[in-house]
Every structure is written in structure tokens, then in C-alpha cells.
mmCIF file of C-alpha atoms in Angstrom:
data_model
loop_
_atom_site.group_PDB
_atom_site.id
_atom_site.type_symbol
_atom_site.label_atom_id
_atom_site.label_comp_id
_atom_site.label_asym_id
_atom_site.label_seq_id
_atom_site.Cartn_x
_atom_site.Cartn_y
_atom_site.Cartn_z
ATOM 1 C CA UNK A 1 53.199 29.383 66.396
ATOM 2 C CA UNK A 2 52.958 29.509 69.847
ATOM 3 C CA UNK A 3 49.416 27.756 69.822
ATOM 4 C CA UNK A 4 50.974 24.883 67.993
ATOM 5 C CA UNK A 5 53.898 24.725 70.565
ATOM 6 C CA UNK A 6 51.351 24.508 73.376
ATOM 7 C CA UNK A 7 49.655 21.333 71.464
ATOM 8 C CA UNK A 8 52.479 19.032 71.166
ATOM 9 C CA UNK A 9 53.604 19.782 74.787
ATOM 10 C CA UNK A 10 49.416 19.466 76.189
ATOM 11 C CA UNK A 11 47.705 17.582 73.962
ATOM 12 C CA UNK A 12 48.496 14.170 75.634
ATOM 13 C CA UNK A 13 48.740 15.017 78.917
ATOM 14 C CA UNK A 14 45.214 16.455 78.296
ATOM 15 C CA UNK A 15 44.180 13.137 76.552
ATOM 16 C CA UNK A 16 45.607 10.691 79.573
ATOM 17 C CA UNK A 17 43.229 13.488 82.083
ATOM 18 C CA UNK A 18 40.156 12.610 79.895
ATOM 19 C CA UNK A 19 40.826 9.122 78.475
ATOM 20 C CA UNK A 20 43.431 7.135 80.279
ATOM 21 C CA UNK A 21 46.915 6.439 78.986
ATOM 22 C CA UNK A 22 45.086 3.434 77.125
ATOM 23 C CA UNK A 23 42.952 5.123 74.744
ATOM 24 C CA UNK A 24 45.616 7.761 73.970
ATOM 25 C CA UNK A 25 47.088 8.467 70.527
ATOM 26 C CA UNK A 26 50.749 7.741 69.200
ATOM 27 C CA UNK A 27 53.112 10.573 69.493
ATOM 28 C CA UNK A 28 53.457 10.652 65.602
ATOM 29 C CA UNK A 29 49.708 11.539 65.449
ATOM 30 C CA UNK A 30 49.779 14.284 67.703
ATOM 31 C CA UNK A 31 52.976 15.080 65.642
ATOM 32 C CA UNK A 32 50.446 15.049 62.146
ATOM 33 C CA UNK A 33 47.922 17.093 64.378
ATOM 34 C CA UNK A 34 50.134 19.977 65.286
ATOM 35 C CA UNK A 35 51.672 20.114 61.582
ATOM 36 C CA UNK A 36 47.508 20.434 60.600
ATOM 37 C CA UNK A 37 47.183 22.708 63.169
ATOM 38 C CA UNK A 38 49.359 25.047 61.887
ATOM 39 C CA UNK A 39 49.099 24.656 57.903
ATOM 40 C CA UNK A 40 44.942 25.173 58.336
ATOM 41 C CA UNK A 41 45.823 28.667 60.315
ATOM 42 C CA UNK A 42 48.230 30.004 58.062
ATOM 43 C CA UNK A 43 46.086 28.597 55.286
ATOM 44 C CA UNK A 44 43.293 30.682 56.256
ATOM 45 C CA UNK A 45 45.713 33.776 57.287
ATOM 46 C CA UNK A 46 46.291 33.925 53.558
ATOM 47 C CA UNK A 47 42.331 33.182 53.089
ATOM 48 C CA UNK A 48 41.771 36.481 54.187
ATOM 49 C CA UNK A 49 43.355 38.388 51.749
ATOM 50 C CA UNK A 50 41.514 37.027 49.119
ATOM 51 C CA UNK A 51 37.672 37.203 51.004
ATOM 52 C CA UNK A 52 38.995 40.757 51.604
ATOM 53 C CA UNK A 53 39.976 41.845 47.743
ATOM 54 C CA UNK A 54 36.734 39.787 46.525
ATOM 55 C CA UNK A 55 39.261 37.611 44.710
ATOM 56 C CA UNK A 56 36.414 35.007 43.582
ATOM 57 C CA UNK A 57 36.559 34.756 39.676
ATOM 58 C CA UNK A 58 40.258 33.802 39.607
ATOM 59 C CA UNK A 59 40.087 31.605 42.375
ATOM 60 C CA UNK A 60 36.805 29.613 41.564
ATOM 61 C CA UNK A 61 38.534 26.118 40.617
ATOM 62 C CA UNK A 62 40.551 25.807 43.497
ATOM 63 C CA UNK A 63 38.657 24.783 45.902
ATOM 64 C CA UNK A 64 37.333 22.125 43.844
ATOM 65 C CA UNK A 65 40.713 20.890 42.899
ATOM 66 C CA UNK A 66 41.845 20.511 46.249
ATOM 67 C CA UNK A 67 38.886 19.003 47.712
ATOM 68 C CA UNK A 68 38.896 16.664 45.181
ATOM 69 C CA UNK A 69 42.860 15.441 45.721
ATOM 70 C CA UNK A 70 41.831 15.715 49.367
ATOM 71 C CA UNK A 71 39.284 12.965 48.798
ATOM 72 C CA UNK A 72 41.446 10.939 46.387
ATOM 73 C CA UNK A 73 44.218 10.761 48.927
ATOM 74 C CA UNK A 74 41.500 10.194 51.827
ATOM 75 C CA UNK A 75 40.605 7.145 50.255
ATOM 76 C CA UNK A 76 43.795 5.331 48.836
ATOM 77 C CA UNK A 77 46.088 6.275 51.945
ATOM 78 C CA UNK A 78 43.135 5.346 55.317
ATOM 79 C CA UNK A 79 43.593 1.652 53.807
ATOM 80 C CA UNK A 80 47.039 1.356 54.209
ATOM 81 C CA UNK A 81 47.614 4.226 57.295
ATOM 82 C CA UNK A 82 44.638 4.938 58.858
ATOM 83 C CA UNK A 83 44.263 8.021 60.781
ATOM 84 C CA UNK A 84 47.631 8.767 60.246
ATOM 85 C CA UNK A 85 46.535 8.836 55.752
ATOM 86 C CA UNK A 86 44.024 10.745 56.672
ATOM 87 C CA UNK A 87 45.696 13.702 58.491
ATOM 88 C CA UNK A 88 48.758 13.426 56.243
ATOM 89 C CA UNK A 89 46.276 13.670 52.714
ATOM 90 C CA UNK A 90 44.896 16.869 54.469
ATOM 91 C CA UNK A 91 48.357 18.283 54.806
ATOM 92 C CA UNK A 92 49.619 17.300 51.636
ATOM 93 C CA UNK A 93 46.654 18.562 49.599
ATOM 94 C CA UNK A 94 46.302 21.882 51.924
ATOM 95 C CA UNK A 95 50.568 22.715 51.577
ATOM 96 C CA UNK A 96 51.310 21.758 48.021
ATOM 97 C CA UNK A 97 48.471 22.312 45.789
ATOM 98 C CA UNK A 98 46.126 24.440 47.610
ATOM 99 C CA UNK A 99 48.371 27.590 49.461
ATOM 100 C CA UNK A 100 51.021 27.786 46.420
ATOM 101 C CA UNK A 101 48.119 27.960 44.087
ATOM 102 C CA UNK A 102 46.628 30.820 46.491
ATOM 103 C CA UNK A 103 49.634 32.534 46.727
ATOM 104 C CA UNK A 104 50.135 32.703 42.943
ATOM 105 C CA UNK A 105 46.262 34.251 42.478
ATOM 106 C CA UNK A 106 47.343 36.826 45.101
ATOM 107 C CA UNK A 107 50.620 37.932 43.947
ATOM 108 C CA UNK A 108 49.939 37.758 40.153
ATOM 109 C CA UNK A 109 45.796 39.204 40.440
ATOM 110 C CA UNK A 110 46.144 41.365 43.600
ATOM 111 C CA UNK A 111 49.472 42.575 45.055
ATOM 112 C CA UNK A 112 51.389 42.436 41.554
ATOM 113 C CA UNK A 113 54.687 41.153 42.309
ATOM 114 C CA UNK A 114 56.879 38.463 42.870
ATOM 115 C CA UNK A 115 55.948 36.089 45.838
ATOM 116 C CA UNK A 116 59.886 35.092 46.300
ATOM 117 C CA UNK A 117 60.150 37.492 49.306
ATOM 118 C CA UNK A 118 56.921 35.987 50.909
ATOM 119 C CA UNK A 119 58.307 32.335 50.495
ATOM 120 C CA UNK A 120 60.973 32.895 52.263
ATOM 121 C CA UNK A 121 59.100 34.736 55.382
ATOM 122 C CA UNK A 122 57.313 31.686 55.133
ATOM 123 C CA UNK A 123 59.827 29.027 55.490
ATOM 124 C CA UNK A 124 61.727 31.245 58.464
ATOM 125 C CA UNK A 125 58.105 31.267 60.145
ATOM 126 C CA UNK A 126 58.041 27.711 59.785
ATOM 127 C CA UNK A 127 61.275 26.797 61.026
ATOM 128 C CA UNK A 128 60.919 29.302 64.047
ATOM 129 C CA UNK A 129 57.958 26.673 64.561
ATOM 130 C CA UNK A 130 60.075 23.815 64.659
ATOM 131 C CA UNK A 131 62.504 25.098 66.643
ATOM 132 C CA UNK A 132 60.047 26.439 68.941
ATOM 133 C CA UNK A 133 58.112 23.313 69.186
ATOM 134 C CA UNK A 134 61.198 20.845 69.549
ATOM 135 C CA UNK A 135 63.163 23.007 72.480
ATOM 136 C CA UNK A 136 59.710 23.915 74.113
ATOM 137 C CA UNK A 137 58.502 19.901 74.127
ATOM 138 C CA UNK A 138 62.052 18.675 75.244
ATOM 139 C CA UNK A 139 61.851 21.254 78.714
ATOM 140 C CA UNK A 140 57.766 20.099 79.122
ATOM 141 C CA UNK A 141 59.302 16.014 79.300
ATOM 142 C CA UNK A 142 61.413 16.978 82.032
ATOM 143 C CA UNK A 143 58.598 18.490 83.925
ATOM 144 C CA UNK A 144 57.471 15.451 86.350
ATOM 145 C CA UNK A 145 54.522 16.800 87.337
ATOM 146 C CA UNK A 146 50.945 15.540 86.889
ATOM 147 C CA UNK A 147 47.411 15.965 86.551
ATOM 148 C CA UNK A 148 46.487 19.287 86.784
ATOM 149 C CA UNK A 149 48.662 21.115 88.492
ATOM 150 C CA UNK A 150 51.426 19.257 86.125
ATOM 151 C CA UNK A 151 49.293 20.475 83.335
ATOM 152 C CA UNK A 152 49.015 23.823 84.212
ATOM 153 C CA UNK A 153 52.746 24.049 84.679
ATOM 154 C CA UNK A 154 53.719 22.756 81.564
ATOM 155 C CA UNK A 155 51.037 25.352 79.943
ATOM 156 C CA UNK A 156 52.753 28.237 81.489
ATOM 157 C CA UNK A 157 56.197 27.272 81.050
ATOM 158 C CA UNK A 158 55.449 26.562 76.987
ATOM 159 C CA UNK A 159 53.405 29.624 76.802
ATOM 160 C CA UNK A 160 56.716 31.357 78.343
ATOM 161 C CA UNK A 161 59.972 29.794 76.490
ATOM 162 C CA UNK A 162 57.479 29.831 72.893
ATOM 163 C CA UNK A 163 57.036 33.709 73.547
ATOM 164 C CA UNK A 164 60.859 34.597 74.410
ATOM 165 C CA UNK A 165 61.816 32.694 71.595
ATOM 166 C CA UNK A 166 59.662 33.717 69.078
ATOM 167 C CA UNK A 167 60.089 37.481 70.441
ATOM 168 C CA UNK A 168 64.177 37.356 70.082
ATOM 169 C CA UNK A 169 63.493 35.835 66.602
ATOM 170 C CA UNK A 170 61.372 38.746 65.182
ATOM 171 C CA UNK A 171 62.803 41.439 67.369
ATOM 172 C CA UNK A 172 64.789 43.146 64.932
ATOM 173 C CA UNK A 173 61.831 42.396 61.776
ATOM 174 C CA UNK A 174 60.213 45.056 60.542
ATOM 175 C CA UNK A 175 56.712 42.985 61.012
ATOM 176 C CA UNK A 176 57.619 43.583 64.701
ATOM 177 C CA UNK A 177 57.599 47.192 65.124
ATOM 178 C CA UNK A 178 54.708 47.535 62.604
ATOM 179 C CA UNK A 179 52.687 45.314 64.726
ATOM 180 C CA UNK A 180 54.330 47.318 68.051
ATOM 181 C CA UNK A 181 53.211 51.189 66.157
ATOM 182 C CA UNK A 182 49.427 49.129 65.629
ATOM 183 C CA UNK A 183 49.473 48.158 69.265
ATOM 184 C CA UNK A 184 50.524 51.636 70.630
ATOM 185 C CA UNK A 185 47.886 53.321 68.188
ATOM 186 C CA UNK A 186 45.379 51.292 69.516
ATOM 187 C CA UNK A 187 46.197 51.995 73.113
ATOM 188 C CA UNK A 188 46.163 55.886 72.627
ATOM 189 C CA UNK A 189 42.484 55.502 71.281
ATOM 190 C CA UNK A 190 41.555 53.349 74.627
ATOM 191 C CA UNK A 191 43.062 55.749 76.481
ATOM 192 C CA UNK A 192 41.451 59.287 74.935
ATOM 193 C CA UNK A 193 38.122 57.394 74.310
ATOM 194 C CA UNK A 194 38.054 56.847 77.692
ATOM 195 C CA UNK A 195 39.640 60.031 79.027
ATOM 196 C CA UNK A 196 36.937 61.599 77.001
ATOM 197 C CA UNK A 197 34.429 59.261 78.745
ATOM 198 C CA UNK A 198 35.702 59.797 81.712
ATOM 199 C CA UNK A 199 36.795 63.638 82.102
ATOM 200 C CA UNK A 200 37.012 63.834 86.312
ATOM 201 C CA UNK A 201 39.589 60.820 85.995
ATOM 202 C CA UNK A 202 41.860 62.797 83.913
ATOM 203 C CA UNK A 203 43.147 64.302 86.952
ATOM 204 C CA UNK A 204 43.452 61.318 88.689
ATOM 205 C CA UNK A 205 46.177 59.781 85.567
ATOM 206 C CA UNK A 206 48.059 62.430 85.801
ATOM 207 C CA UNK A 207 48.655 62.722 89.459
ATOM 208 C CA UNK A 208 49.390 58.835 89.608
ATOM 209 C CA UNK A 209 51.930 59.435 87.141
ATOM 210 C CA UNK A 210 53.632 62.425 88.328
ATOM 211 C CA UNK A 211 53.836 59.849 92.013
ATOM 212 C CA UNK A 212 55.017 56.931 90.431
ATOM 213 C CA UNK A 213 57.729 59.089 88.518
ATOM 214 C CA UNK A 214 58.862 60.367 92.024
ATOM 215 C CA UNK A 215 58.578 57.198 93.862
ATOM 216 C CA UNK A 216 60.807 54.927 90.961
ATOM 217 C CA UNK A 217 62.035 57.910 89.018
ATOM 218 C CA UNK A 218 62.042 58.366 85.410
ATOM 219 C CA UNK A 219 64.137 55.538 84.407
ATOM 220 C CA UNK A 220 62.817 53.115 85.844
ATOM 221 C CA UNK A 221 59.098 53.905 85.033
ATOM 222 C CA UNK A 222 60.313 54.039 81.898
ATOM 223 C CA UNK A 223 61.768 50.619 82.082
ATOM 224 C CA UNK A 224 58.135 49.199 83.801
ATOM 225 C CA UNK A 225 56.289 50.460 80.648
ATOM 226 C CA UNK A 226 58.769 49.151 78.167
ATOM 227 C CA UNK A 227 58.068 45.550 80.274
ATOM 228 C CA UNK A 228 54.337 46.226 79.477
ATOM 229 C CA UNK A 229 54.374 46.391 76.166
ATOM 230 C CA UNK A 230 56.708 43.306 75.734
ATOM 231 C CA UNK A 231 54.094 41.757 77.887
ATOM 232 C CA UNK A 232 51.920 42.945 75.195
ATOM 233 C CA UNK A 233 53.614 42.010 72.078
ATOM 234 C CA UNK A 234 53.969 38.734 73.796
ATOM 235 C CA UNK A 235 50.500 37.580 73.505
ATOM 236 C CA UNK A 236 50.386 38.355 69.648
ATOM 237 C CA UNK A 237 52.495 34.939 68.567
ATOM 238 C CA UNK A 238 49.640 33.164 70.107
ATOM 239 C CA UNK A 239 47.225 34.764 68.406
ATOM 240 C CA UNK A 240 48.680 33.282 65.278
#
């Protein structure tokens, strides 16, 4: 999500860096691109369920079936569109045979249940894209900086905005405070693996605690580490 945000507000300043304004794309290209972009990832998010299960039996036609239409549509649409048909087939093949047929060998063979409730997380992720991408791209075009500098800018403001939004979005999910219990497990084991590594800097933790709770006081060290783990969670939209 945030990945894809960060694409349509880069990807042509990036190109007029490397190429020149000439030899840059049209904005409905990089449009197609992002829209890829993001299908292929959440295509192969669902991939690894199956690789994971060994689903291979059920599945074993379609990947023929939608390289196949992939090819058809490759052909007939790059004489009248171009590039353009040939992004486009990709998506159209990818979204609307391949990933419902997926989803229906995963709910029916693996998980056993209706796939309503996962349709529906689907189309809320995907309009938190849009809505990400659109308001995100409309604050990088009023950013009048350029070259690097300008494209360093707009990276950190996108990163930024994409994060708070996506963040205030899913706040309240439970996917949220799953992923926050994951992150806080995995934190723990750092920290006693290297406790345990490290047994003379035990002390040392504890006594920089103990000063930092006198210096700021409870509350607002408390406050500080709550900011740290939004930090945290922050970075996990751009994963996906």
C-alpha cells in the first residue's frame, strides 16, 4: 500500500533524473504500473498460503489458464494499445481469473469456509489504496522542489501522510493489534536473547531505565515508548 503510494508520487520524477522529461512515460502508464504493482503483491500474498499448505493438485490448471489468457490478451490488445494492452492484459488476467480462482481453492480445499468476509477486507484494502495514493500524489504536485533533494522530499513526505493514513484506517482492526502482539513478542525475544548474551549489560538496562523514569517520569516514558512502537507499526504498511 504504501509502496504503491510512493510509485505514483516517484516514479517520474525518478524517470526525468535518469531519462529526461522526453523519454518519460504518460501519467496513465505509471497509473497501469502502480495498479500492477499492487495486484502482483497481493497476488503473491495469497501465493503463499497455498506454497505453504502444499495446495498443488487442486491448483495445477491455473496457472496454465491464466498464462494462456495472459498471452491471448498480450497479443490482440499491444496492436491496438501498446504498452498500455500489455500492462492492462496482465491486470485483467492476474485480478479476474487468476486471484478469484485462488481464493476459491483456498477457502473451499484449505480454510473451509466462505471467502465473503475476505472479499470485503479486500476491497477496503484496496480503496484505502486509492485513497492513499490520490491524497498522497495531490500534496507531492505541490511540492516544487527538484532533483534530488526534491526527490527525497517528496519520498519522505509520501512515506509519512501513506503511514498516518493507513495507520488511522486499521487502528481499531483486529489485524492491527495481532500484528502489534507479533511485533512486541518478537521484541521480548531480541531483548532476553540478548540479555542472555549479554549478562553484565543487564545492569546497565535497568539503571538507564530507572534514570530516564526519574528524569521524564513515568508518564511520559510511557508516552516515548508508545511513540516507538507506532514508529514501529509504521513501517509494516510498506512492507506490504
Amino acid at each position: 500500500s504504501v509502496c504503491t503510494c510512493c510509485l505514483l508520487g516517484l516514479y517520474q520524477p525518478f524517470m526525468k533524473m535518469w531519462v529526461g522529461e522526453k523519454s518519460m512515460l504518460s501519467f496513465n502508464l505509471v497509473i497501469c504500473i502502480c495498479i500492477y504493482f499492487f495486484v502482483r503483491n497481493i497476488n503473491t500474498l495469497i501465493n503463499m498460503y497455498k506454497d505453504a499448505a502444499g495446495m498443488w493438485h487442486e491448483d495445477k490448471w491455473r496457472p496454465l489458464v491464466v498464462s494462456l489468457a495472459n498471452l491471448g490478451l498480450n497479443l490482440i490488445l499491444v496492436h491496438y494499445i501498446g504498452l498500455f494492452g500489455i500492462l492492462l492484459s496482465t491486470i485483467l488476467t492476474m485480478a479476474f481469473i487468476g486471484m478469484p480462482w485462488l481464493i476459491y481453492n483456498l477457502f473451499t480445499v484449505i480454510f473451509k469456509r466462505n471467502a465473503i468476509e475476505f472479499l470485503f477486507k479486500m476491497l477496503f484494502y484496496t480503496g484505502l489504496v486509492c485513497i492513499m495514493c490520490v491524497i498522497t500524489y495531490a500534496v507531492c504536485v505541490h511540492i516544487s522542489l527538484s532533483g534530488v533533494v526534491g526527490f527525497v522530499v517528496k519520498g519522505i513526505v509520501i512515506f509519512g501522510i501513506a503511514n498516518i493514513i493507513f495507520l488511522g484506517a486499521t487502528f481499531l482492526m483486529p489485524e492491527f493489534g495481532q500484528t502489534k502482539e507479533l511485533i512486541l513478542k518478537i521484541i521480548k525475544r531480541l531483548f532476553l536473547l540478548s540479555r542472555k548474551s549479554m549478562p553484565h549489560k543487564s545492569r546497565f538496562y535497568t539503571d538507564l531505565n530507572s534514570v530516564c523514569s526519574r528524569i521524564l517520569g513515568r508518564h511520559s516514558l510511557t508516552f516515548i515508548k508508545n511513540m516507538a512502537m507506532i514508529l514501529i507499526l509504521s513501517s509494516i504498511p510498506a512492507i506490504s
